[in-house]
mmCIF file of C-alpha atoms and ligand atoms in Angstrom:
data_model
loop_
_atom_site.group_PDB
_atom_site.id
_atom_site.type_symbol
_atom_site.label_atom_id
_atom_site.label_comp_id
_atom_site.label_asym_id
_atom_site.label_seq_id
_atom_site.Cartn_x
_atom_site.Cartn_y
_atom_site.Cartn_z
ATOM 1 C CA MET A 1030 11.423 9.618 10.011
ATOM 2 C CA ASN A 1031 8.749 9.768 12.586
ATOM 3 C CA ILE A 1032 9.152 6.146 13.464
ATOM 4 C CA GLN A 1033 6.164 4.902 16.251
ATOM 5 C CA ILE A 1034 6.061 1.529 18.003
ATOM 6 C CA PHE A 1035 2.921 0.211 19.248
ATOM 7 C CA ASP A 1036 2.029 -2.396 21.594
ATOM 8 C CA SER A 1037 -0.554 -3.575 20.143
ATOM 9 C CA GLN A 1038 -2.532 -3.665 16.847
ATOM 10 C CA GLU A 1039 -5.440 -1.675 17.728
ATOM 11 C CA GLN A 1040 -3.400 1.056 18.198
ATOM 12 C CA LEU A 1041 -1.633 1.107 14.528
ATOM 13 C CA ASP A 1042 -4.079 0.635 13.303
ATOM 14 C CA GLU A 1043 -6.214 3.899 14.849
ATOM 15 C CA THR A 1044 -3.286 6.252 14.445
ATOM 16 C CA ALA A 1045 -2.710 5.389 11.032
ATOM 17 C CA ALA A 1046 -6.488 5.747 10.268
ATOM 18 C CA GLN A 1047 -6.585 8.765 11.990
ATOM 19 C CA TYR A 1048 -3.514 10.525 9.734
ATOM 20 C CA LEU A 1049 -5.542 9.809 7.060
ATOM 21 C CA ILE A 1050 -8.770 10.965 8.665
ATOM 22 C CA ASP A 1051 -7.080 13.845 9.520
ATOM 23 C CA THR A 1052 -6.076 14.928 6.288
ATOM 24 C CA VAL A 1053 -9.526 14.460 4.780
ATOM 25 C CA LYS A 1054 -10.849 16.694 7.692
ATOM 26 C CA HIS A 1055 -8.500 19.251 6.574
ATOM 27 C CA ASN A 1056 -8.837 18.671 2.376
ATOM 28 C CA PRO A 1057 -12.417 16.869 1.530
ATOM 29 C CA GLU A 1058 -10.521 16.787 -1.761
ATOM 30 C CA ALA A 1059 -7.476 14.971 -0.801
ATOM 31 C CA VAL A 1060 -5.984 12.454 -3.158
ATOM 32 C CA LEU A 1061 -4.976 8.951 -0.969
ATOM 33 C CA GLY A 1062 -2.975 6.352 -2.015
ATOM 34 C CA PHE A 1063 -3.814 3.129 -0.674
ATOM 35 C CA ALA A 1064 -2.147 -0.478 -0.600
ATOM 36 C CA THR A 1065 -2.842 -4.141 0.260
ATOM 37 C CA GLY A 1066 -1.850 -6.933 1.882
ATOM 38 C CA SER A 1067 -2.817 -8.275 5.597
ATOM 39 C CA THR A 1068 -1.320 -5.198 6.699
ATOM 40 C CA PRO A 1069 -3.767 -2.656 6.042
ATOM 41 C CA ILE A 1070 -7.013 -4.501 6.794
ATOM 42 C CA GLY A 1071 -7.337 -2.965 10.133
ATOM 43 C CA ILE A 1072 -7.022 0.417 9.377
ATOM 44 C CA TYR A 1073 -9.375 0.132 6.532
ATOM 45 C CA ASP A 1074 -11.813 -1.167 9.248
ATOM 46 C CA LYS A 1075 -10.928 1.923 11.084
ATOM 47 C CA LEU A 1076 -11.522 4.045 8.477
ATOM 48 C CA VAL A 1077 -14.830 2.420 7.964
ATOM 49 C CA GLU A 1078 -16.003 2.382 11.275
ATOM 50 C CA LYS A 1079 -15.195 6.288 11.985
ATOM 51 C CA HIS A 1080 -17.120 6.654 8.632
ATOM 52 C CA HIS A 1081 -19.767 5.109 10.568
ATOM 53 C CA ARG A 1082 -19.630 6.489 13.558
ATOM 54 C CA LEU A 1083 -18.205 9.926 13.130
ATOM 55 C CA GLY A 1084 -19.964 10.864 9.869
ATOM 56 C CA VAL A 1085 -16.370 11.029 8.456
ATOM 57 C CA SER A 1086 -17.283 11.373 4.332
ATOM 58 C CA PHE A 1087 -15.000 10.074 1.981
ATOM 59 C CA ARG A 1088 -16.922 11.340 -1.169
ATOM 60 C CA HIS A 1089 -14.380 14.045 -2.338
ATOM 61 C CA ILE A 1090 -11.541 12.134 -2.096
ATOM 62 C CA THR A 1091 -9.802 10.521 -5.290
ATOM 63 C CA SER A 1092 -7.601 7.117 -4.227
ATOM 64 C CA PHE A 1093 -5.061 5.237 -6.410
ATOM 65 C CA ASN A 1094 -3.910 2.027 -4.960
ATOM 66 C CA LEU A 1095 0.044 0.753 -5.737
ATOM 67 C CA ASP A 1096 -0.325 -2.222 -7.258
ATOM 68 C CA GLU A 1097 -2.497 -4.943 -9.174
ATOM 69 C CA TYR A 1098 -1.779 -8.801 -10.337
ATOM 70 C CA VAL A 1099 -1.511 -8.979 -14.345
ATOM 71 C CA GLY A 1100 -4.293 -11.608 -15.383
ATOM 72 C CA LEU A 1101 -6.833 -11.553 -12.330
ATOM 73 C CA THR A 1102 -10.458 -10.430 -13.433
ATOM 74 C CA ALA A 1103 -11.699 -7.452 -10.851
ATOM 75 C CA ASP A 1104 -14.180 -9.977 -9.675
ATOM 76 C CA HIS A 1105 -11.750 -13.230 -8.849
ATOM 77 C CA GLU A 1106 -11.147 -13.012 -4.935
ATOM 78 C CA GLN A 1107 -7.494 -12.373 -5.282
ATOM 79 C CA SER A 1108 -7.271 -9.243 -7.266
ATOM 80 C CA TYR A 1109 -6.387 -6.085 -5.421
ATOM 81 C CA ALA A 1110 -9.593 -4.425 -7.306
ATOM 82 C CA PHE A 1111 -11.871 -7.003 -5.377
ATOM 83 C CA TYR A 1112 -9.366 -6.820 -2.141
ATOM 84 C CA MET A 1113 -10.789 -2.898 -2.035
ATOM 85 C CA ASN A 1114 -14.229 -2.827 -2.710
ATOM 86 C CA LYS A 1115 -14.562 -5.737 -0.100
ATOM 87 C CA HIS A 1116 -12.690 -4.170 3.044
ATOM 88 C CA LEU A 1117 -13.133 -0.489 2.259
ATOM 89 C CA PHE A 1118 -14.457 0.864 -1.299
ATOM 90 C CA SER A 1119 -18.374 -0.795 -0.698
ATOM 91 C CA ARG A 1120 -18.306 0.431 3.310
ATOM 92 C CA ILE A 1121 -17.582 4.296 2.717
ATOM 93 C CA ASP A 1122 -19.115 6.880 0.652
ATOM 94 C CA LEU A 1123 -16.346 7.086 -1.686
ATOM 95 C CA PRO A 1124 -18.044 6.929 -5.291
ATOM 96 C CA ALA A 1125 -16.604 3.916 -7.255
ATOM 97 C CA GLY A 1126 -15.541 6.717 -10.218
ATOM 98 C CA GLN A 1127 -12.605 8.425 -8.197
ATOM 99 C CA THR A 1128 -10.919 4.708 -7.123
ATOM 100 C CA ASN A 1129 -7.521 3.992 -9.352
ATOM 101 C CA LEU A 1130 -6.490 0.757 -9.837
ATOM 102 C CA PRO A 1131 -4.146 -0.316 -12.490
ATOM 103 C CA ASN A 1132 -5.957 -3.003 -15.019
ATOM 104 C CA GLY A 1133 -4.373 -5.892 -15.129
ATOM 105 C CA MET A 1134 -6.403 -7.161 -17.651
ATOM 106 C CA ALA A 1135 -5.853 -4.350 -19.933
ATOM 107 C CA ASP A 1136 -4.920 -5.234 -23.575
ATOM 108 C CA SER A 1137 -1.984 -3.178 -23.726
ATOM 109 C CA LEU A 1138 -0.384 -2.909 -20.242
ATOM 110 C CA ASN A 1139 2.156 -0.312 -21.549
ATOM 111 C CA SER A 1140 -0.657 1.860 -22.833
ATOM 112 C CA GLU A 1141 -2.370 0.873 -19.034
ATOM 113 C CA CYS A 1142 0.806 2.527 -17.263
ATOM 114 C CA LYS A 1143 0.707 5.403 -19.114
ATOM 115 C CA ARG A 1144 -2.485 6.141 -18.796
ATOM 116 C CA TYR A 1145 -2.146 5.181 -15.167
ATOM 117 C CA ASP A 1146 1.335 7.715 -14.342
ATOM 118 C CA GLN A 1147 -1.297 10.173 -16.603
ATOM 119 C CA LEU A 1148 -3.788 10.094 -13.915
ATOM 120 C CA LEU A 1149 -1.203 10.045 -11.329
ATOM 121 C CA GLU A 1150 0.280 13.516 -12.668
ATOM 122 C CA GLU A 1151 -3.323 14.959 -12.851
ATOM 123 C CA HIS A 1152 -3.685 13.659 -9.047
ATOM 124 C CA PRO A 1153 -0.608 14.409 -7.129
ATOM 125 C CA ILE A 1154 -0.886 12.035 -3.570
ATOM 126 C CA ASP A 1155 -1.035 13.479 -0.606
ATOM 127 C CA VAL A 1156 -1.116 10.409 1.632
ATOM 128 C CA GLN A 1157 0.580 7.264 0.513
ATOM 129 C CA LEU A 1158 -0.002 3.848 2.720
ATOM 130 C CA LEU A 1159 2.298 1.284 1.990
ATOM 131 C CA GLY A 1160 3.054 -2.067 3.218
ATOM 132 C CA LEU A 1161 6.446 -3.487 3.304
ATOM 133 C CA GLY A 1162 7.490 -6.983 1.457
ATOM 134 C CA HIS A 1163 9.676 -9.415 3.104
ATOM 135 C CA ASN A 1164 12.406 -8.666 0.574
ATOM 136 C CA GLY A 1165 12.111 -5.136 1.129
ATOM 137 C CA HIS A 1166 9.713 -4.473 -1.857
ATOM 138 C CA ILE A 1167 7.033 -1.246 -1.438
ATOM 139 C CA GLY A 1168 4.229 -2.040 -4.122
ATOM 140 C CA PHE A 1169 5.367 -4.726 -6.068
ATOM 141 C CA ASN A 1170 8.843 -2.499 -6.488
ATOM 142 C CA GLU A 1171 11.422 -6.098 -6.128
ATOM 143 C CA PRO A 1172 15.063 -5.653 -5.570
ATOM 144 C CA ALA A 1173 16.719 -5.305 -8.830
ATOM 145 C CA GLU A 1174 19.341 -3.990 -10.207
ATOM 146 C CA GLY A 1175 17.803 -0.620 -11.016
ATOM 147 C CA LEU A 1176 14.032 0.773 -10.236
ATOM 148 C CA ILE A 1177 11.590 1.789 -12.564
ATOM 149 C CA GLY A 1178 10.395 5.386 -11.440
ATOM 150 C CA GLY A 1179 6.905 5.201 -13.420
ATOM 151 C CA THR A 1180 3.691 2.541 -13.369
ATOM 152 C CA HIS A 1181 5.577 -0.520 -14.945
ATOM 153 C CA ILE A 1182 5.012 -4.240 -15.431
ATOM 154 C CA VAL A 1183 6.941 -6.358 -13.344
ATOM 155 C CA GLN A 1184 8.473 -9.838 -12.927
ATOM 156 C CA LEU A 1185 7.179 -11.285 -9.412
ATOM 157 C CA GLN A 1186 9.932 -12.457 -7.176
ATOM 158 C CA GLU A 1187 9.676 -16.238 -5.955
ATOM 159 C CA LYS A 1188 10.179 -15.089 -2.150
ATOM 160 C CA THR A 1189 6.997 -12.719 -3.535
ATOM 161 C CA ARG A 1190 4.968 -14.987 -4.747
ATOM 162 C CA ASP A 1191 5.592 -17.608 -1.175
ATOM 163 C CA ALA A 1192 4.784 -14.966 1.258
ATOM 164 C CA ASN A 1193 1.186 -14.357 -1.256
ATOM 165 C CA ALA A 1194 0.434 -17.940 -1.822
ATOM 166 C CA ARG A 1195 -1.408 -18.136 1.633
ATOM 167 C CA PHE A 1196 -4.243 -16.355 -0.406
ATOM 168 C CA PHE A 1197 -4.874 -18.585 -3.183
ATOM 169 C CA ASP A 1198 -5.498 -21.961 -3.419
ATOM 170 C CA SER A 1199 -1.844 -22.993 -4.393
ATOM 171 C CA LYS A 1200 1.220 -21.263 -5.400
ATOM 172 C CA ASP A 1201 0.950 -22.678 -9.411
ATOM 173 C CA GLU A 1202 -2.776 -19.822 -9.263
ATOM 174 C CA VAL A 1203 -0.531 -16.493 -7.931
ATOM 175 C CA PRO A 1204 0.245 -14.259 -11.173
ATOM 176 C CA THR A 1205 3.668 -14.456 -12.284
ATOM 177 C CA GLU A 1206 3.213 -10.404 -13.292
ATOM 178 C CA ALA A 1207 2.258 -7.521 -11.698
ATOM 179 C CA VAL A 1208 1.419 -3.938 -12.416
ATOM 180 C CA THR A 1209 2.924 -1.241 -9.641
ATOM 181 C CA MET A 1210 3.279 1.893 -9.583
ATOM 182 C CA GLY A 1211 7.276 2.709 -9.701
ATOM 183 C CA VAL A 1212 9.189 4.499 -6.939
ATOM 184 C CA GLY A 1213 9.288 7.267 -8.206
ATOM 185 C CA SER A 1214 6.214 7.695 -8.295
ATOM 186 C CA ILE A 1215 5.829 6.558 -4.598
ATOM 187 C CA LEU A 1216 8.354 8.775 -3.489
ATOM 188 C CA LYS A 1217 6.222 12.120 -5.345
ATOM 189 C CA ALA A 1218 3.621 11.304 -2.360
ATOM 190 C CA LYS A 1219 3.749 14.533 -0.074
ATOM 191 C CA THR A 1220 3.800 12.162 3.052
ATOM 192 C CA ILE A 1221 4.209 8.267 3.441
ATOM 193 C CA ILE A 1222 2.703 6.185 5.905
ATOM 194 C CA LEU A 1223 4.650 2.662 6.402
ATOM 195 C CA ALA A 1224 2.836 0.385 8.357
ATOM 196 C CA VAL A 1225 4.487 -2.821 8.769
ATOM 197 C CA ARG A 1226 3.673 -6.011 11.531
ATOM 198 C CA GLY A 1227 5.253 -8.997 12.857
ATOM 199 C CA ALA A 1228 8.593 -10.272 13.838
ATOM 200 C CA ASP A 1229 8.626 -11.511 10.309
ATOM 201 C CA LYS A 1230 9.360 -8.575 9.284
ATOM 202 C CA ALA A 1231 12.149 -7.108 12.142
ATOM 203 C CA ASP A 1232 15.160 -7.276 9.721
ATOM 204 C CA ILE A 1233 14.127 -6.041 6.884
ATOM 205 C CA VAL A 1234 12.019 -2.987 8.748
ATOM 206 C CA ARG A 1235 15.674 -2.279 9.879
ATOM 207 C CA GLU A 1236 17.723 -2.471 6.621
ATOM 208 C CA ALA A 1237 14.663 -0.633 5.049
ATOM 209 C CA LEU A 1238 15.365 2.207 7.746
ATOM 210 C CA PHE A 1239 18.585 2.377 8.754
ATOM 211 C CA GLY A 1240 20.566 0.225 6.420
ATOM 212 C CA PRO A 1241 21.976 2.044 3.363
ATOM 213 C CA ILE A 1242 20.074 3.024 0.618
ATOM 214 C CA THR A 1243 19.733 0.807 -2.354
ATOM 215 C CA THR A 1244 18.180 -0.980 -5.191
ATOM 216 C CA ASP A 1245 17.860 -4.264 -3.087
ATOM 217 C CA CYS A 1246 16.127 -3.156 -0.644
ATOM 218 C CA PRO A 1247 13.240 -0.458 -2.610
ATOM 219 C CA ALA A 1248 12.008 0.584 0.987
ATOM 220 C CA SER A 1249 15.207 2.113 1.309
ATOM 221 C CA LEU A 1250 14.524 5.144 -1.143
ATOM 222 C CA LEU A 1251 12.114 6.448 1.705
ATOM 223 C CA GLN A 1252 15.156 7.121 3.631
ATOM 224 C CA THR A 1253 15.325 9.987 0.938
ATOM 225 C CA HIS A 1254 11.749 11.479 1.439
ATOM 226 C CA SER A 1255 11.496 14.295 4.043
ATOM 227 C CA ASP A 1256 8.039 13.095 5.362
ATOM 228 C CA VAL A 1257 7.861 9.731 6.261
ATOM 229 C CA ILE A 1258 5.571 8.390 9.222
ATOM 230 C CA VAL A 1259 6.606 4.931 10.225
ATOM 231 C CA LEU A 1260 4.290 2.833 12.321
ATOM 232 C CA LEU A 1261 5.858 -0.647 13.911
ATOM 233 C CA ASP A 1262 4.210 -3.441 15.722
ATOM 234 C CA ARG A 1263 6.709 -4.361 18.555
ATOM 235 C CA GLU A 1264 7.850 -7.559 16.958
ATOM 236 C CA ALA A 1265 8.450 -5.487 13.423
ATOM 237 C CA GLY A 1266 9.746 -3.175 15.543
ATOM 238 C CA ARG A 1267 12.472 -4.936 17.863
ATOM 239 C CA LYS A 1268 15.406 -5.058 15.936
ATOM 240 C CA LEU A 1269 15.488 -1.444 15.962
ATOM 241 C CA ASP A 1270 17.925 0.722 18.192
ATOM 242 C CA LEU A 1271 15.925 3.747 19.391
HETATM 243 C C1 GLP B 958 1.968 -7.209 -1.392
HETATM 244 C C2 GLP B 958 1.861 -6.224 -1.688
HETATM 245 C C3 GLP B 958 2.172 -5.162 -0.855
HETATM 246 C C4 GLP B 958 2.456 -5.256 0.297
HETATM 247 C C5 GLP B 958 2.968 -6.629 0.949
HETATM 248 C C6 GLP B 958 3.027 -6.613 2.375
HETATM 249 O O1 GLP B 958 2.591 -8.111 -2.013
HETATM 250 N N1 GLP B 958 1.677 -5.689 -3.103
HETATM 251 O O2 GLP B 958 1.876 -3.794 -1.739
HETATM 252 O O3 GLP B 958 3.264 -4.550 1.287
HETATM 253 O O4 GLP B 958 1.906 -7.898 0.163
HETATM 254 O O5 GLP B 958 1.918 -7.777 2.288
HETATM 255 P P1 GLP B 958 1.181 -8.197 3.814
HETATM 256 O O6 GLP B 958 1.424 -6.809 4.687
HETATM 257 O O7 GLP B 958 0.664 -9.382 3.486
HETATM 258 O O8 GLP B 958 2.619 -8.500 5.310
#
């Protein structure tokens, strides 16, 4: 794994954005995998800045998001569809028809999962951006006895709902389920960028990168991938012996 630790948030965001932009420059039709949560926001701001300042175009890329809450419409402020429009899609030249998120409002969520897997099959991801949950989740793949390879419906753990409650008016409003790309699909990405910030993630970062490979920590499966770039701030990396 290529692990890089940064003194500032700015440097981390800049580095992640530059990897994505190099990918698009090299292949204007690249398929990018996007993530949500608080960590990628600064990275998306950098992409927007480079789009305006340097004329980097996203016109021909295709994007896939990792996950979406079940039961939130795209215009709900906490849906990931809303998040992506707000932080990235509405601010760059990426046509709406080339962005993909699971639809957590689909009449049949099982059919929705199949539809998403089919699309992923047709558009292999070049670079997947990932954040890390406090319990080691990636996307919404929660620790479990077994993990599911493809897109599926997941029950969110209390720890995850607690962590995400800060975005809602109260914890009761945090959905209990989500649709997420599976770990199998995530690991199919040619390159994975894992970006993590904050002292509260230091233990899980160490466990994910250097602990045993176990479904108890879904991010530990990243150790089996041959091209993972890990971008950490000082606090998130403070428990690593590098
Ligand atoms: C959510 C998302 C994850 C994300 C995680 C961490 O649960 N489903 O994809 O990685 O939050 O978010 P944050 O960056 O806010 O800590």
